[in-house]
Every structure is written in structure tokens, then in C-alpha cells.
Tab-separated table of C-alpha atoms in Angstrom:
chain	number	residue	atom	x	y	z
A	1	UNK	CA	16.043	-13.753	24.126
A	2	UNK	CA	16.482	-11.420	21.260
A	3	UNK	CA	14.039	-8.535	21.745
A	4	UNK	CA	12.304	-6.000	19.497
A	5	UNK	CA	14.471	-3.199	20.595
A	6	UNK	CA	16.298	-3.715	17.294
A	7	UNK	CA	13.371	-1.872	15.686
A	8	UNK	CA	14.470	1.425	17.471
A	9	UNK	CA	16.560	2.040	14.430
A	10	UNK	CA	13.608	2.338	12.148
A	11	UNK	CA	10.056	1.846	13.082
A	12	UNK	CA	8.071	4.981	13.610
A	13	UNK	CA	3.907	3.917	10.205
A	14	UNK	CA	6.080	-5.486	3.466
A	15	UNK	CA	-1.034	-0.220	0.059
A	16	UNK	CA	0.835	-3.525	-0.969
A	17	UNK	CA	3.918	-5.711	-1.214
A	18	UNK	CA	7.133	-4.252	0.365
A	19	UNK	CA	5.272	-1.150	-0.948
A	20	UNK	CA	6.545	0.845	-3.807
A	21	UNK	CA	9.003	2.524	-1.547
A	22	UNK	CA	12.644	2.570	-2.363
A	23	UNK	CA	14.329	1.400	0.937
A	24	UNK	CA	13.416	0.130	4.343
A	25	UNK	CA	13.543	-2.777	6.754
A	26	UNK	CA	11.590	-5.979	6.787
A	27	UNK	CA	11.067	-7.931	9.975
A	28	UNK	CA	9.871	-11.458	10.522
A	29	UNK	CA	8.235	-11.623	13.954
A	30	UNK	CA	6.541	-14.206	16.232
A	31	UNK	CA	3.634	-12.153	17.679
A	32	UNK	CA	1.711	-13.851	20.414
A	33	UNK	CA	-0.999	-11.194	20.722
A	34	UNK	CA	-1.652	-9.481	17.385
A	35	UNK	CA	-4.570	-7.309	18.555
A	36	UNK	CA	-2.316	-5.845	21.316
A	37	UNK	CA	0.424	-5.309	18.753
A	38	UNK	CA	-2.015	-3.476	16.406
A	39	UNK	CA	-3.300	-1.296	19.255
A	40	UNK	CA	0.216	-0.398	20.253
A	41	UNK	CA	1.010	0.627	16.710
A	42	UNK	CA	-2.194	2.632	16.539
A	43	UNK	CA	-1.257	4.472	19.681
A	44	UNK	CA	2.272	5.095	18.355
A	45	UNK	CA	1.074	6.317	15.074
A	46	UNK	CA	-1.426	8.789	16.738
A	47	UNK	CA	1.297	10.134	19.146
A	48	UNK	CA	3.405	13.233	18.495
A	49	UNK	CA	6.318	11.106	17.602
A	50	UNK	CA	4.271	8.996	15.258
A	51	UNK	CA	2.925	12.130	13.542
A	52	UNK	CA	6.462	13.608	13.142
A	53	UNK	CA	7.766	10.331	11.523
A	54	UNK	CA	7.536	9.648	7.729
A	55	UNK	CA	7.813	5.891	7.090
A	56	UNK	CA	4.989	3.594	6.042
A	57	UNK	CA	4.578	0.385	8.127
A	58	UNK	CA	2.857	-2.585	6.566
A	59	UNK	CA	1.804	-5.621	8.798
A	60	UNK	CA	1.213	-8.925	7.064
A	61	UNK	CA	-0.072	-12.210	8.609
A	62	UNK	CA	1.563	-15.543	7.576
A	63	UNK	CA	-0.474	-18.070	5.624
A	64	UNK	CA	2.494	-20.341	4.817
A	65	UNK	CA	6.148	-19.664	5.456
A	66	UNK	CA	8.003	-22.927	5.372
A	67	UNK	CA	10.316	-23.592	8.272
A	68	UNK	CA	10.361	-19.972	9.580
A	69	UNK	CA	8.844	-19.585	13.074
A	70	UNK	CA	7.354	-16.124	12.351
A	71	UNK	CA	3.619	-15.392	12.457
A	72	UNK	CA	3.894	-11.941	10.932
A	73	UNK	CA	6.003	-9.870	8.546
A	74	UNK	CA	6.382	-6.051	8.948
A	75	UNK	CA	7.865	-3.770	6.349
A	76	UNK	CA	8.968	-0.224	7.343
A	77	UNK	CA	9.242	1.662	4.082
A	78	UNK	CA	11.137	4.993	3.443
A	79	UNK	CA	11.788	7.115	0.483
A	80	UNK	CA	15.549	7.148	1.192
A	81	UNK	CA	18.124	6.068	3.592
A	82	UNK	CA	18.607	9.634	4.738
A	83	UNK	CA	14.907	9.551	5.927
A	84	UNK	CA	15.747	6.384	7.805
A	85	UNK	CA	18.612	8.145	9.560
A	86	UNK	CA	16.389	11.047	10.625
A	87	UNK	CA	13.908	8.588	12.114
A	88	UNK	CA	16.563	6.727	14.024
A	89	UNK	CA	17.772	9.879	15.661
A	90	UNK	CA	14.211	10.946	16.522
A	91	UNK	CA	13.242	7.576	17.999
A	92	UNK	CA	16.314	7.392	20.202
A	93	UNK	CA	14.916	10.138	22.522
A	94	UNK	CA	11.182	9.546	22.055
A	95	UNK	CA	9.062	8.551	25.136
A	96	UNK	CA	6.352	7.567	22.745
A	97	UNK	CA	8.682	5.124	21.193
A	98	UNK	CA	9.820	3.777	24.601
A	99	UNK	CA	6.184	3.195	25.588
A	100	UNK	CA	5.650	1.270	22.351
A	101	UNK	CA	8.637	-0.948	23.009
A	102	UNK	CA	7.573	-1.687	26.507
A	103	UNK	CA	4.418	-3.233	25.229
A	104	UNK	CA	5.542	-5.061	22.145
A	105	UNK	CA	8.693	-6.533	23.713
A	106	UNK	CA	6.416	-8.768	25.817
A	107	UNK	CA	4.249	-10.059	22.979
A	108	UNK	CA	6.700	-10.452	20.122
A	109	UNK	CA	10.034	-12.100	19.259
A	110	UNK	CA	12.152	-11.230	16.148
A	111	UNK	CA	12.915	-14.095	13.907
A	112	UNK	CA	14.782	-12.363	11.160
A	113	UNK	CA	15.408	-8.867	9.901
A	114	UNK	CA	16.745	-7.346	6.613
A	115	UNK	CA	17.421	-3.997	5.044
A	116	UNK	CA	16.016	-3.811	1.523
A	117	UNK	CA	16.324	-1.464	-1.394
A	118	UNK	CA	14.544	-1.493	-4.723
A	119	UNK	CA	16.498	-2.551	-7.824
A	120	UNK	CA	14.074	-0.473	-9.892
A	121	UNK	CA	13.039	-3.644	-11.645
A	122	UNK	CA	9.294	-4.441	-11.548
A	123	UNK	CA	6.419	-5.502	-13.823
A	124	UNK	CA	5.121	-2.003	-14.231
A	125	UNK	CA	1.547	-2.929	-13.372
A	126	UNK	CA	1.218	-1.845	-9.718
A	127	UNK	CA	-2.266	-0.497	-10.512
A	128	UNK	CA	-3.741	-3.957	-10.824
A	129	UNK	CA	-3.495	-4.335	-6.915
A	130	UNK	CA	-6.487	-2.517	-5.590
A	131	UNK	CA	-7.257	-4.463	-2.422
A	132	UNK	CA	-6.339	-3.016	0.961
A	133	UNK	CA	-5.513	-6.543	2.120
A	134	UNK	CA	-3.621	-8.059	-0.845
A	135	UNK	CA	-1.742	-11.371	-0.778
A	136	UNK	CA	1.988	-11.410	-1.199
A	137	UNK	CA	4.380	-14.194	-2.208
A	138	UNK	CA	7.870	-13.604	-1.005
A	139	UNK	CA	10.682	-15.478	-2.852
A	140	UNK	CA	13.996	-15.291	-0.994
A	141	UNK	CA	17.063	-15.744	-3.350
A	142	UNK	CA	20.767	-16.030	-3.108
A	143	UNK	CA	22.197	-14.510	-6.372
A	144	UNK	CA	25.818	-14.834	-7.335
A	145	UNK	CA	25.679	-12.756	-10.544
A	146	UNK	CA	23.404	-9.755	-9.672
A	147	UNK	CA	23.910	-8.069	-13.028
A	148	UNK	CA	22.891	-11.185	-15.168
A	149	UNK	CA	19.951	-11.835	-12.832
A	150	UNK	CA	18.775	-8.255	-13.107
A	151	UNK	CA	18.801	-8.509	-16.921
A	152	UNK	CA	16.889	-11.792	-16.925
A	153	UNK	CA	14.421	-10.424	-14.289
A	154	UNK	CA	13.812	-7.171	-16.218
A	155	UNK	CA	13.051	-9.018	-19.413
A	156	UNK	CA	10.601	-11.365	-17.658
A	157	UNK	CA	8.843	-8.754	-15.611
A	158	UNK	CA	8.588	-6.194	-18.489
A	159	UNK	CA	7.076	-8.802	-21.001
A	160	UNK	CA	3.602	-7.620	-20.136
A	161	UNK	CA	2.428	-11.187	-19.438
A	162	UNK	CA	1.992	-10.845	-15.655
A	163	UNK	CA	-1.762	-11.038	-15.464
A	164	UNK	CA	-3.128	-9.681	-12.254
A	165	UNK	CA	0.196	-10.090	-10.455
A	166	UNK	CA	2.505	-7.207	-9.598
A	167	UNK	CA	6.112	-8.262	-9.268
A	168	UNK	CA	9.181	-6.407	-7.848
A	169	UNK	CA	12.833	-7.263	-7.294
A	170	UNK	CA	14.562	-5.982	-4.165
A	171	UNK	CA	18.134	-6.134	-3.035
A	172	UNK	CA	18.707	-7.360	0.504
A	173	UNK	CA	21.474	-6.189	2.837
A	174	UNK	CA	22.287	-7.793	6.242
A	175	UNK	CA	20.872	-11.241	5.306
A	176	UNK	CA	24.115	-12.956	6.558
A	177	UNK	CA	26.307	-15.392	4.761
A	178	UNK	CA	23.490	-18.051	4.225
A	179	UNK	CA	20.659	-15.470	3.966
A	180	UNK	CA	19.070	-13.879	0.926
A	181	UNK	CA	20.744	-11.366	-1.365
A	182	UNK	CA	17.516	-10.638	-3.186
A	183	UNK	CA	13.728	-10.933	-2.733
A	184	UNK	CA	11.080	-11.039	-5.337
A	185	UNK	CA	7.624	-10.006	-4.271
A	186	UNK	CA	4.512	-10.997	-6.216
A	187	UNK	CA	1.330	-9.195	-5.026
A	188	UNK	CA	-2.288	-9.808	-6.045
A	189	UNK	CA	-5.815	-9.021	-4.842
A	190	UNK	CA	-6.731	-12.643	-4.157
A	191	UNK	CA	-5.095	-16.002	-3.520
A	192	UNK	CA	-6.634	-17.114	-6.782
A	193	UNK	CA	-4.916	-14.339	-8.689
A	194	UNK	CA	-1.611	-14.985	-6.933
A	195	UNK	CA	-1.489	-18.757	-6.904
A	196	UNK	CA	-3.961	-19.892	-9.488
A	197	UNK	CA	-2.688	-17.889	-12.423
A	198	UNK	CA	-0.971	-19.454	-15.397
A	199	UNK	CA	2.790	-18.857	-15.442
A	200	UNK	CA	4.357	-16.037	-17.540
A	201	UNK	CA	4.971	-17.581	-21.008
A	202	UNK	CA	8.612	-16.443	-20.591
A	203	UNK	CA	9.183	-18.234	-17.258
A	204	UNK	CA	10.790	-21.353	-18.761
A	205	UNK	CA	13.314	-19.246	-20.672
A	206	UNK	CA	13.945	-17.191	-17.548
A	207	UNK	CA	14.655	-20.366	-15.538
A	208	UNK	CA	17.199	-21.446	-18.071
A	209	UNK	CA	18.953	-18.101	-18.042
A	210	UNK	CA	19.265	-18.051	-14.232
A	211	UNK	CA	19.661	-21.615	-13.478
A	212	UNK	CA	23.429	-21.295	-12.704
A	213	UNK	CA	23.354	-17.905	-10.949
A	214	UNK	CA	20.664	-18.138	-8.275
A	215	UNK	CA	19.409	-20.387	-5.593
A	216	UNK	CA	15.888	-20.090	-4.074
A	217	UNK	CA	16.338	-20.185	-0.223
A	218	UNK	CA	12.529	-20.193	0.638
A	219	UNK	CA	9.135	-18.781	-0.039
A	220	UNK	CA	6.361	-17.447	2.034
A	221	UNK	CA	2.670	-16.433	1.493
A	222	UNK	CA	1.299	-13.513	3.539
A	223	UNK	CA	-1.870	-11.266	3.609
A	224	UNK	CA	-1.529	-7.670	4.469
A	225	UNK	CA	-3.825	-6.874	7.441
A	226	UNK	CA	-2.779	-3.308	8.438
A	227	UNK	CA	-0.942	-0.301	7.053
A	228	UNK	CA	0.167	2.892	8.883
A	229	UNK	CA	1.301	5.996	7.219
């Protein structure tokens, strides 16, 4: 069985969304005991190793995620890949980290993991998300013309017609040959804001522009339940 030791490369801390950070890793996990997982994270964050580390860790619970077996999504957010390198080196010799793994390996199974980086394309209205427990819609995409898709996405997201939803486009690495190359996150304070809002008036034009250059692989709806910094 694949175990959570793969997290040794990053995890020490998906505020909101995959956060406003520039780079990081996102993990889809099947967690059988969420309360124990949260307690283990609290203990790690309070430890000497946790205090020395600099990422932000966001834990989201799944509301609906299609065929994926995961119950939770975790985003580990850094300001740069160099910060991720420093954290990898520190965790490799950390007893606090080893103690954390000994607990969570027994209560969680990784389903998928990705490295992400911001494209710098977003809707520019992050301030509309004020809840500590926002809802996030993840849209996984396979894009065969990243430049054209970026142009179309920037035009749509910068239109100012996003209502109470904050949108952000990320590039994905390590998704595999059939996995996503990009992810769009849409974040809002409530399910009504996220799923009940009227579409952006430019959405139909956007769909025409990207119809031949991207495939939607899947979507998932999550609620953020914890954040560590």
C-alpha cells in the first residue's frame, strides 16, 4: 500500500483555495480518522521542527469529488521552490516529522499528489473571500495549448464579472500522462455563492475559444476545515 511517507518532501503548516501562494504540493488523501490527523498536525505545528518550517498547510474535506476515493485534500503552500528544498532537507532528519508520519501512516492513504505553481492569472478579487472555512471548486484540466488557454483565461477572469467567487489558474507538474496539466480553483464564502451564482457573461465566448485546446478531466467540491501556518 502506498503510504504517506511521500509527504516527507514537503509537509512541515488547497485562508483559502490553494492559497495565494506561488508553489506547493496538493495531496488527495483517504483519511479514516480526521480528528487524529488534525491532532497530529497540531502537534507537529507546535513542535520545534514545525516552528522552524515556513509553508502553509490547508486541509479541506470533500463534499463531492466524482470517482476519486479521497476524503480530504491537503495543499502545502510555499513562496518558492527554494523554500520547498529547505523544508525537504530539514524534515529528512527531523524526529518531530518521524513522529508525525508514524501516526498518520496508519490513518491515511494517498490517492493522488501533484506539484503546482501559479500562472499569475486570477480574477483579482481575493478579498471577497472572508470566511475561515470557504468552499472550493477544483476543475482539473488537460490543456494542449497552454499559451492560448492562458490568454483566454486571463480575459475571462479579469472581466470583473466574477461576483463573490475568486478564481485562480495553476499549472500542474507530475500529473502523469493522463492527469491534469492545469487546475482552476474557484473559492467562495458559501455554497450558494460558489454554485448558485450566475455564470460570468463572458463564459460562453470563453468556451468557444478553448473548446479545441482543453479537456475537463474532473471536478471536486471541498470545504476548508483547518489551516496551519
